[in-house]
mmCIF file of C-alpha atoms in Angstrom:
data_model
loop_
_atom_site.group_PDB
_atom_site.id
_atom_site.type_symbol
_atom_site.label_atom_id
_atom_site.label_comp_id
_atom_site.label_asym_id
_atom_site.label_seq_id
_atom_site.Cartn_x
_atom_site.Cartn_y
_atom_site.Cartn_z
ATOM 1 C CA UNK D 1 55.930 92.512 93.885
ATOM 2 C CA UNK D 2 58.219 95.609 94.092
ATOM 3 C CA UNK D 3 58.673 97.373 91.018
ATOM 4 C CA UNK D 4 62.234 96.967 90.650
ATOM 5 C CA UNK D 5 62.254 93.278 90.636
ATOM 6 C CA UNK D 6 61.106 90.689 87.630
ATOM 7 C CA UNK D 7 59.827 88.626 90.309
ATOM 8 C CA UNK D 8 59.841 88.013 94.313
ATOM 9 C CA UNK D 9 61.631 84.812 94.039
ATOM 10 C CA UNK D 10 64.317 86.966 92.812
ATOM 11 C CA UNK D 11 63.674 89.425 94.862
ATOM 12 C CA UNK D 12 64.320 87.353 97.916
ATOM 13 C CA UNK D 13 67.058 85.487 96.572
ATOM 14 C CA UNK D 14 69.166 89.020 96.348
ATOM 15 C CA UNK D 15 67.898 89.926 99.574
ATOM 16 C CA UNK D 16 69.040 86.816 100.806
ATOM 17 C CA UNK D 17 72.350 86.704 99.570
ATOM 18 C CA UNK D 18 72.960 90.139 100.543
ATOM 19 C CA UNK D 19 71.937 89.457 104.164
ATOM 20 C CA UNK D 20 74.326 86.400 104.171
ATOM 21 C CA UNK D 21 77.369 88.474 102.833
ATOM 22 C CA UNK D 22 76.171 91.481 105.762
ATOM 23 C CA UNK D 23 77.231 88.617 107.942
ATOM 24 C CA UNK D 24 80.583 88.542 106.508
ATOM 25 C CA UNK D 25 81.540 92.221 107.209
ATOM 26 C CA UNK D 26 85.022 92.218 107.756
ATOM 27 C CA UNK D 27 84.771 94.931 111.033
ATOM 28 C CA UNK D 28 82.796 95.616 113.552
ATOM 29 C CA UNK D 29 79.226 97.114 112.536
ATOM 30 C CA UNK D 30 75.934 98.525 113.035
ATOM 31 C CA UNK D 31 73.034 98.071 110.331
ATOM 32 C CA UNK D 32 70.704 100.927 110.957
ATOM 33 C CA UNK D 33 67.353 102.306 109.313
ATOM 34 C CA UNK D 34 66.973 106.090 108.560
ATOM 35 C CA UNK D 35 63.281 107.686 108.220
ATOM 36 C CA UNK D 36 63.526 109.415 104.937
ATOM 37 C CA UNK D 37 60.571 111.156 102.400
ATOM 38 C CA UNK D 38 61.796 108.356 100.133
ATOM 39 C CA UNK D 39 61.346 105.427 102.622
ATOM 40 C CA UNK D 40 63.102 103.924 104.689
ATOM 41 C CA UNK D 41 67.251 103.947 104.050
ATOM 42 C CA UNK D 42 69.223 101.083 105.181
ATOM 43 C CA UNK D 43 72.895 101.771 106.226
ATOM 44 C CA UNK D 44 75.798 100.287 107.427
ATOM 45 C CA UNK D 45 77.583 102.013 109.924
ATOM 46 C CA UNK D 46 81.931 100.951 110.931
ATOM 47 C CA UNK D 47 84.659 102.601 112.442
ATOM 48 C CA UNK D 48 85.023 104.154 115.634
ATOM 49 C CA UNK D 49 82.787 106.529 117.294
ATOM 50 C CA UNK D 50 84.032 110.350 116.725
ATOM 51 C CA UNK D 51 86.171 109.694 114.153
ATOM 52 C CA UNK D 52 85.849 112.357 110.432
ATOM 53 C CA UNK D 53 82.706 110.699 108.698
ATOM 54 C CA UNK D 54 82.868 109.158 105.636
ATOM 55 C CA UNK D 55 79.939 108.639 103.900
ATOM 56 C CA UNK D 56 79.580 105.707 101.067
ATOM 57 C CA UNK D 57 77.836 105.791 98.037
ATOM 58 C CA UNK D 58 77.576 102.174 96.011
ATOM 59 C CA UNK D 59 76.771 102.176 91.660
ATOM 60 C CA UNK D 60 73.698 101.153 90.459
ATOM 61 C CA UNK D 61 72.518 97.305 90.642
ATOM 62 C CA UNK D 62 74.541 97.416 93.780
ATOM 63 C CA UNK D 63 74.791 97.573 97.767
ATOM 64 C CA UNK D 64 77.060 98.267 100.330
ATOM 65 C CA UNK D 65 78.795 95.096 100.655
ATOM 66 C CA UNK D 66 80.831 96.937 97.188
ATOM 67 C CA UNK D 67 82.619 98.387 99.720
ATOM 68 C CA UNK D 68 83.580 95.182 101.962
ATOM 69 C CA UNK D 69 86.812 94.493 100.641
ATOM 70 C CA UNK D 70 87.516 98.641 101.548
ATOM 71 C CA UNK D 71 86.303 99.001 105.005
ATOM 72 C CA UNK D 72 89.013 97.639 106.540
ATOM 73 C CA UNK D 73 91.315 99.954 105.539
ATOM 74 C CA UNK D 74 89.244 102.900 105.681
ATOM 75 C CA UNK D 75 87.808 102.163 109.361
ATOM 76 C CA UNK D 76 91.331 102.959 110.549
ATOM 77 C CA UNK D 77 90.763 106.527 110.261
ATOM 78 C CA UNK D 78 87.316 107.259 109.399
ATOM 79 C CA UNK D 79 83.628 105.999 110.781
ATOM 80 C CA UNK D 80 82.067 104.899 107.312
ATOM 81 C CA UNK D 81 78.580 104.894 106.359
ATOM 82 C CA UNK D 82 77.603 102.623 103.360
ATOM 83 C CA UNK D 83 74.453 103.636 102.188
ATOM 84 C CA UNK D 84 71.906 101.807 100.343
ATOM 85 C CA UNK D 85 70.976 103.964 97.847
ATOM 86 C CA UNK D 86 67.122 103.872 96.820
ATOM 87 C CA UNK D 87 65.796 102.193 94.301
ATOM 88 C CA UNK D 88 68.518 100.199 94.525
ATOM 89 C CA UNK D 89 68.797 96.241 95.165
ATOM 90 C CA UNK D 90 69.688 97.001 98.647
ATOM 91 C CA UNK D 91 66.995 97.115 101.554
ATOM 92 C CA UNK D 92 66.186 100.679 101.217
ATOM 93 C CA UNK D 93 63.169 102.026 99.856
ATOM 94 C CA UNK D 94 62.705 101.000 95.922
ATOM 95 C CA UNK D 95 61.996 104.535 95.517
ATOM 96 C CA UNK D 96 63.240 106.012 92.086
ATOM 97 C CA UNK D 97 62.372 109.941 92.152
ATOM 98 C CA UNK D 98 63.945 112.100 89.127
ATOM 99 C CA UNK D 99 67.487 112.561 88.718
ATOM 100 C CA UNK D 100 67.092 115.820 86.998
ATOM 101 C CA UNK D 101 65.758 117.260 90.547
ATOM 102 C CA UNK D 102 66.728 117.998 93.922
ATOM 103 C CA UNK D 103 65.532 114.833 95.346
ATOM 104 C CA UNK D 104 67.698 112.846 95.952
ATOM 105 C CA UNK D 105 69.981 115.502 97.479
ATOM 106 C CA UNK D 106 66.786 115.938 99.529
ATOM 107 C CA UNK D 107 66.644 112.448 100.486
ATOM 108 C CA UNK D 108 70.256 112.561 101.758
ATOM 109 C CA UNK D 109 69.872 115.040 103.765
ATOM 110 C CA UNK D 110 67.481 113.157 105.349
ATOM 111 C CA UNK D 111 70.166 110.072 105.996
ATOM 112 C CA UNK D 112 72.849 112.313 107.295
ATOM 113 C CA UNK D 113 70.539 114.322 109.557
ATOM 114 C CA UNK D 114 68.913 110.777 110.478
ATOM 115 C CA UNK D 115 72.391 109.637 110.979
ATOM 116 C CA UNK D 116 73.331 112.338 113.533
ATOM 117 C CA UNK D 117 76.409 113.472 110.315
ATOM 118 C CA UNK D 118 76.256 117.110 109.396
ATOM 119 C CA UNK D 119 79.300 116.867 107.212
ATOM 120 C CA UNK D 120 81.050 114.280 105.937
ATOM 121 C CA UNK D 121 84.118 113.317 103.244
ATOM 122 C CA UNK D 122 81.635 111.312 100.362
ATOM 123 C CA UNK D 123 83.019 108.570 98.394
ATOM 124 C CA UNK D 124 80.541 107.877 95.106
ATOM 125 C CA UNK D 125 81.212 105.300 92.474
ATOM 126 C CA UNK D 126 79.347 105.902 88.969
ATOM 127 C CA UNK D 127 75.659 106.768 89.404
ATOM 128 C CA UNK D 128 76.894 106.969 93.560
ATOM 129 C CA UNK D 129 79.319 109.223 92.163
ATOM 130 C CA UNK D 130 76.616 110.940 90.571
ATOM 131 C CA UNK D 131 74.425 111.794 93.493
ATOM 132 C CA UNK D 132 78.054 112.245 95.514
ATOM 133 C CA UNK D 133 79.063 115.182 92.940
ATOM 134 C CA UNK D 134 75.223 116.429 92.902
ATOM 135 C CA UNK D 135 75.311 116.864 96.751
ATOM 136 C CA UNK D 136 78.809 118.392 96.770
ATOM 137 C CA UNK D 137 77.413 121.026 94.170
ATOM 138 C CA UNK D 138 73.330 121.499 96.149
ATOM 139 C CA UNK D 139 75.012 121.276 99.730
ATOM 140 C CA UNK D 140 78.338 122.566 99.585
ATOM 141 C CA UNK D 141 78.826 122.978 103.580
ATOM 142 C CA UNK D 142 78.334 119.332 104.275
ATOM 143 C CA UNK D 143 80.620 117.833 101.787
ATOM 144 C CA UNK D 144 84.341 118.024 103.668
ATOM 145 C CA UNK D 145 85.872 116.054 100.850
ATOM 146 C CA UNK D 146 84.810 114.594 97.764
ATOM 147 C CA UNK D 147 86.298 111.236 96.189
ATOM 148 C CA UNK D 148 84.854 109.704 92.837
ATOM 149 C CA UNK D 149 85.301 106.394 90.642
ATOM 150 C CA UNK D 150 84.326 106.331 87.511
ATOM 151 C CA UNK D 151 81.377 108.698 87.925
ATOM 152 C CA UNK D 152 78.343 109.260 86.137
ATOM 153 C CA UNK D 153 77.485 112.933 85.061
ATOM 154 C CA UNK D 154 80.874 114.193 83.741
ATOM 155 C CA UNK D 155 81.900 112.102 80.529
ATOM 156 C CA UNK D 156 79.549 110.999 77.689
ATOM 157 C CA UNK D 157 77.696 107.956 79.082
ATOM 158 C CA UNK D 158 78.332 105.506 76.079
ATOM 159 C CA UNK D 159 76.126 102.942 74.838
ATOM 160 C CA UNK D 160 78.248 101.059 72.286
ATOM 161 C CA UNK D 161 78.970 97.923 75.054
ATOM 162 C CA UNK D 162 75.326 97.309 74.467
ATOM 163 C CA UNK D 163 75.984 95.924 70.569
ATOM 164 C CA UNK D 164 78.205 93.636 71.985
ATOM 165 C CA UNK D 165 76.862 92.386 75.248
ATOM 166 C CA UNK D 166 72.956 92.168 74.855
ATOM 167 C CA UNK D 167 72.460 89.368 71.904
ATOM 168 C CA UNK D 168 75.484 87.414 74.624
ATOM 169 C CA UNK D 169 72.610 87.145 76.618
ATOM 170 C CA UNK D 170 70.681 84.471 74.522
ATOM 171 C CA UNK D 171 73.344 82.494 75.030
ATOM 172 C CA UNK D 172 73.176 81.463 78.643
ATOM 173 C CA UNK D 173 75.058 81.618 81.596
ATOM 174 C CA UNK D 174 78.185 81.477 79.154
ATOM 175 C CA UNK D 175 76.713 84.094 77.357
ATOM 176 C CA UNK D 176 75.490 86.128 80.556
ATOM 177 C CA UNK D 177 78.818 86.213 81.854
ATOM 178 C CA UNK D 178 80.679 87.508 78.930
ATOM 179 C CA UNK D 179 77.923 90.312 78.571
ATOM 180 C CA UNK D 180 78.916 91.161 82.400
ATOM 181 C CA UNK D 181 82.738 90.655 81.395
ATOM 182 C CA UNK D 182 82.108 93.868 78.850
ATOM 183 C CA UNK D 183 80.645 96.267 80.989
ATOM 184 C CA UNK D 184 83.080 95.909 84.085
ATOM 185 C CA UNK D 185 86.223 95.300 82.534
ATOM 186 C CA UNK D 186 86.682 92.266 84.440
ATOM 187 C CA UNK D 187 88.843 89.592 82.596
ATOM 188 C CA UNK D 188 90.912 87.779 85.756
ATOM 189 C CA UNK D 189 89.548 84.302 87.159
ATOM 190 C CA UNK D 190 89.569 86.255 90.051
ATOM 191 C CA UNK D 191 86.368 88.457 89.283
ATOM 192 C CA UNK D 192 84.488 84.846 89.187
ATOM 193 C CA UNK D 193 82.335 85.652 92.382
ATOM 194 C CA UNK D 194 82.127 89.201 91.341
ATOM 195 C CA UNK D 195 80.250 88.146 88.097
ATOM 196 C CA UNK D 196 78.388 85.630 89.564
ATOM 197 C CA UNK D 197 76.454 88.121 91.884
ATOM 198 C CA UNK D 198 75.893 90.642 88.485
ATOM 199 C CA UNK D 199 74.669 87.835 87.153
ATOM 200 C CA UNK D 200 71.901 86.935 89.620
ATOM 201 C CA UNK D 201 71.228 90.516 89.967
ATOM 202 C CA UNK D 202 70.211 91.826 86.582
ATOM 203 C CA UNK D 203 68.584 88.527 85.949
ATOM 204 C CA UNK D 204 65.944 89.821 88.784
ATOM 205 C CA UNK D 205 66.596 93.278 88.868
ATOM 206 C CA UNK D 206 65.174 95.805 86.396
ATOM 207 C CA UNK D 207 67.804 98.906 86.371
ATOM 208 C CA UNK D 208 67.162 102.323 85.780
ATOM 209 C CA UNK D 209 66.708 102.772 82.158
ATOM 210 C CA UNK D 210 66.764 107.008 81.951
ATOM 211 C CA UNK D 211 70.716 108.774 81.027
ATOM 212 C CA UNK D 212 72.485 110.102 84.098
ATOM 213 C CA UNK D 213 72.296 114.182 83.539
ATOM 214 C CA UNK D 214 75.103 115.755 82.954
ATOM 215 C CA UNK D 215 76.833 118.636 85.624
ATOM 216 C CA UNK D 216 77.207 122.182 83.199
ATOM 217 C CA UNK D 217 80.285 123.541 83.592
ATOM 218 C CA UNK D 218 79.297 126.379 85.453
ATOM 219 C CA UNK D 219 77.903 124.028 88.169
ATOM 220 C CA UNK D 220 81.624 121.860 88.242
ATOM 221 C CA UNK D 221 82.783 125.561 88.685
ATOM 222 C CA UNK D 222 81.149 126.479 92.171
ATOM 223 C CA UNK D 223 83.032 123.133 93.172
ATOM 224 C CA UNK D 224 85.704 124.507 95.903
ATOM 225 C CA UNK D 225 85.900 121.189 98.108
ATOM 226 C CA UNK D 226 89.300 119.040 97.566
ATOM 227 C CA UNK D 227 87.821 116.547 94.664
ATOM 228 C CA UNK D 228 89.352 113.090 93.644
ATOM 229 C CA UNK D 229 88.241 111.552 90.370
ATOM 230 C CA UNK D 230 89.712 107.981 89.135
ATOM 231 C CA UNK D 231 88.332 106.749 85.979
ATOM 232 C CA UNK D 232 89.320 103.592 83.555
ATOM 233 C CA UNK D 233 90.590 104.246 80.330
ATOM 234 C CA UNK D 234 88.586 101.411 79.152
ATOM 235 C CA UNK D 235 85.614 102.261 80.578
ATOM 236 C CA UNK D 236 82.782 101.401 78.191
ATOM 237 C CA UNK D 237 80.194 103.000 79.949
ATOM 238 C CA UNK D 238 81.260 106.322 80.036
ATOM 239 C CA UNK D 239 83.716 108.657 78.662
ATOM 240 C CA UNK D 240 86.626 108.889 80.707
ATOM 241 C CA UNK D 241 88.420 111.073 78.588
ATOM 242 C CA UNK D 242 86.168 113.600 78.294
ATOM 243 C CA UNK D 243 85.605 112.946 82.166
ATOM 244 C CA UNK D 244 89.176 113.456 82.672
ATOM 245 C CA UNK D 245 89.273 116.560 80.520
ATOM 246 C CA UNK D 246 86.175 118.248 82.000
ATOM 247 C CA UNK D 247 87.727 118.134 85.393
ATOM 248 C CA UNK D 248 90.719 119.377 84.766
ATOM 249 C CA UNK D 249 89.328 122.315 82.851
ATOM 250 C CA UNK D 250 86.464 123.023 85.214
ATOM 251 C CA UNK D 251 87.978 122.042 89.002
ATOM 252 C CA UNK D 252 91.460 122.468 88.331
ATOM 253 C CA UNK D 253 92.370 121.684 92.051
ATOM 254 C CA UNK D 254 91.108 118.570 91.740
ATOM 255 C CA UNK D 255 93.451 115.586 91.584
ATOM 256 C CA UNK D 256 92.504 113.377 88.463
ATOM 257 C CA UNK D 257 93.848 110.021 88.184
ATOM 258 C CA UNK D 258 93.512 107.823 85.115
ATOM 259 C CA UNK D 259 93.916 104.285 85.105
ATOM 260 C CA UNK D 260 94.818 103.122 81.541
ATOM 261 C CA UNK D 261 94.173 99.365 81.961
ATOM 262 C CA UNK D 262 90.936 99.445 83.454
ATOM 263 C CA UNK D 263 87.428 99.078 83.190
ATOM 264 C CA UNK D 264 84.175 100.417 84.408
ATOM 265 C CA UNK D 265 84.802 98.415 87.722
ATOM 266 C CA UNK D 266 87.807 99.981 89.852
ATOM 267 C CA UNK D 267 88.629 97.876 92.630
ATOM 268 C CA UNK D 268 91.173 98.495 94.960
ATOM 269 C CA UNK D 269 91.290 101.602 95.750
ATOM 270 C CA UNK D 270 90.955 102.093 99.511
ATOM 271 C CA UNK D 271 94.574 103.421 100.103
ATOM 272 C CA UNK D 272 94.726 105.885 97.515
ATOM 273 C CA UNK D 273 91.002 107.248 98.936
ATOM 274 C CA UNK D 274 91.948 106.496 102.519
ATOM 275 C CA UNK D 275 94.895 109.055 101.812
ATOM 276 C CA UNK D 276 93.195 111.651 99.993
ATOM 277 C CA UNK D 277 90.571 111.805 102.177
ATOM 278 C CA UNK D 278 92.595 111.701 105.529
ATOM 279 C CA UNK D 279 92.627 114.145 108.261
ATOM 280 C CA UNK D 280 96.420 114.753 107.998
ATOM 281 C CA UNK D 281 96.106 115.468 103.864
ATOM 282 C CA UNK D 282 93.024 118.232 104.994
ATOM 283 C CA UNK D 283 95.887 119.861 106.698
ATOM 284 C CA UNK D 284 98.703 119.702 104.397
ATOM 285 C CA UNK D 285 100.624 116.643 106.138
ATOM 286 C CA UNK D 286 102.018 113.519 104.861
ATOM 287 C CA UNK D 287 98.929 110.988 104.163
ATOM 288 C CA UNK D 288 100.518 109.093 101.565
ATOM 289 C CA UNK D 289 100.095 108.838 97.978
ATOM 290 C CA UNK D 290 96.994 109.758 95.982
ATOM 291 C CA UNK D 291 97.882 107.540 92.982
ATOM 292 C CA UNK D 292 95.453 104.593 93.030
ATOM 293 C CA UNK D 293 96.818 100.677 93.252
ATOM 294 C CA UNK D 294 95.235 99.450 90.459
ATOM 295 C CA UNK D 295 94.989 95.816 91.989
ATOM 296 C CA UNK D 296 92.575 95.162 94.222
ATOM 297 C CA UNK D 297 90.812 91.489 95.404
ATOM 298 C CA UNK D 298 87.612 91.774 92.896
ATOM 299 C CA UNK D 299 86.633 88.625 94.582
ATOM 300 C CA UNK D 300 85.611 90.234 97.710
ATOM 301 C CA UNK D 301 83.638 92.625 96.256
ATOM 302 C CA UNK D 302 80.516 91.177 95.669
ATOM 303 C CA UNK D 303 78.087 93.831 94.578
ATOM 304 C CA UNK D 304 78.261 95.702 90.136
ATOM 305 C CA UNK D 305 81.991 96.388 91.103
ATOM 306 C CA UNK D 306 81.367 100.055 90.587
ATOM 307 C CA UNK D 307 77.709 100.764 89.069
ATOM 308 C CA UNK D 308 78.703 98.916 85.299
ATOM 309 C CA UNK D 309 76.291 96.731 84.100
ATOM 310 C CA UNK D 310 72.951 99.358 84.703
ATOM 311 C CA UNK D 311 72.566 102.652 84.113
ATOM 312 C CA UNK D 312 71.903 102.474 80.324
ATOM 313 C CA UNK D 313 71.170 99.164 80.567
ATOM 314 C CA UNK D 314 68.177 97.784 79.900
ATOM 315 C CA UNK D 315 72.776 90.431 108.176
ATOM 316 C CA UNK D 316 71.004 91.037 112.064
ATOM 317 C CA UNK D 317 67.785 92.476 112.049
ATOM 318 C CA UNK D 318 68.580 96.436 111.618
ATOM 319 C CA UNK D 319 67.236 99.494 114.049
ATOM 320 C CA UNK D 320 66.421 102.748 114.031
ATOM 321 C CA UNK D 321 68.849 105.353 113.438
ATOM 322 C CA UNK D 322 69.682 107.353 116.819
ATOM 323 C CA UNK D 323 72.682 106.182 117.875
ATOM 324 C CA UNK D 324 74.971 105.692 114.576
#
């Protein structure tokens, strides 16, 4: 049984379901596997051929079907790359090396040399954002542009939520779901399916239980790439405040946008990344507006809905990468 499952009934039931919503990919794609030091990486690879790269980073307890309800919109410009991140309940590698290291910046070089990418715009949403913002700062010359949601390393990681969600958890599937309503922020009928799939997940899946470290100042610094950061004001897992502050103090070209009325989750914001991130804004043109849409269709979004739920918490047969 892998490590990072309670059992391998469970195991295969996430597999299982993830594989059936791999089907549902709302674009054209290619699933590939990358060789990496960490095991094998399993990616999912949209857009046309020769377009700027755009590389995909999911939240803990997640996988790249988070990013199914975004591709769309982001395949119109870019060719995306949703990784699975390791140790993740994805199908790459359960590998979990340190986060206070260079590994995983190791492992992704691996992926975007396996990949055929040697730079790329990275999207990263919380402990994605982490290793995003960790590969911008280890690897500047392959990070283009950099856009995080409510990322891990930059606010105080809270732990608060916890009071109020764990004991839910005796209660149920009532109680289960209100614990999961907490740590997203999701309160509309509409996050129903979204729930559902944290549900099965952290009933099977054992998330990381060590603190995301936190970037020194310094480091935030020797940032020079353009930098988006979107946080929730009512994040519970981390500080966006402080998050907000931070980068404003530290990156002040960076374009900070916070979201008063929402969670840990933030959903629907394709567009605002799409134009950030877009050839034409690189070069000083006319992409659109940065400000995110704070709507969104959480429904279609079946993976944590942006990393909440884990950190401090207790499709066709793929091939080798060559020709991503």
């Amino acid at each position: 049984m892998s490590a990072i499952y309670r059992s391998e009934a469970g195991a295969e039931e996430i597999r299982r379901r993830y594989r059936e919503a791999l089907d549902d990919w709302p674009v054209p794609a290619e699933q590939v596997r990358v060789p990496t030091r960490q095991g094998e990486t399993f990616v999912v690879v949209s857009g046309p051929q020769g377009a700027p790269p755009m590389v995909l980073l999911h939240g803990a307890g997640a996988n790249a079907t988070m990013w199914r309800d975004d591709v769309t919109t982001w395949t119109r410009r870019f060719r995306t790359y949703a990784v699975d991140l390791i140790g993740e309940p994805g199908l790459s590698a359960p590998s979990r090396p340190p986060l206070d290291s260079d590994a995983h910046a190791l492992w992704l070089d691996d992926v975007l040399d396996g990949l055929g990418v040697t730079a790329a715009s990275i999207v990263g949403t919380s402990l994605g954002g982490w290793v995003a913002l960790d590969y911008a700062v280890r690897r500047p010359r392959r990070v283009t542009r950099l856009a995080l949601l409510c990322p891990g390393g930059l606010g105080r990681q809270k732990t608060g939520w916890m009071v109020r969600a764990l004991p839910l958890r005796l209660f149920g599937r009532r109680g289960l779901r209100r614990s999961a309503r907490i740590a997203t922020g999701l309160k509309s009928p509409q996050a129903g399916p979204v729930l559902d799939s944290l549900m099965l997940t952290f009933t099977e899946f054992k998330p990381r239980m060590e603190r995301l470290p936190v970037f020194p100042d310094d480091t935030l610094r020797r940032l020079t790439v353009p930098v988006l950061v979107t946080v929730g004001g009512r994040d519970v897992m981390f500080d966006s405040a402080e998050t907000a502050r931070r980068v404003r103090r530290c990156v002040p070209h960076a374009v900070v946008n916070v979201l008063p009325e929402v969670g840990h989750a933030i959903l629907g914001q394709a567009g605002s990344v799409s134009a950030f991130l877009s050839p034409e804004a690189a070069h000083g043109g006319d992409a659109g507006p940065f400000r995110g849409e704070i709507g969104g269709s959480p429904e279609a979004a079946p993976g944590d809905a942006g990393g909440a739920f884990t950190e401090e918490a207790a499709g066709a047969p793929a091939k080798e990468a060559g020709g991503a």
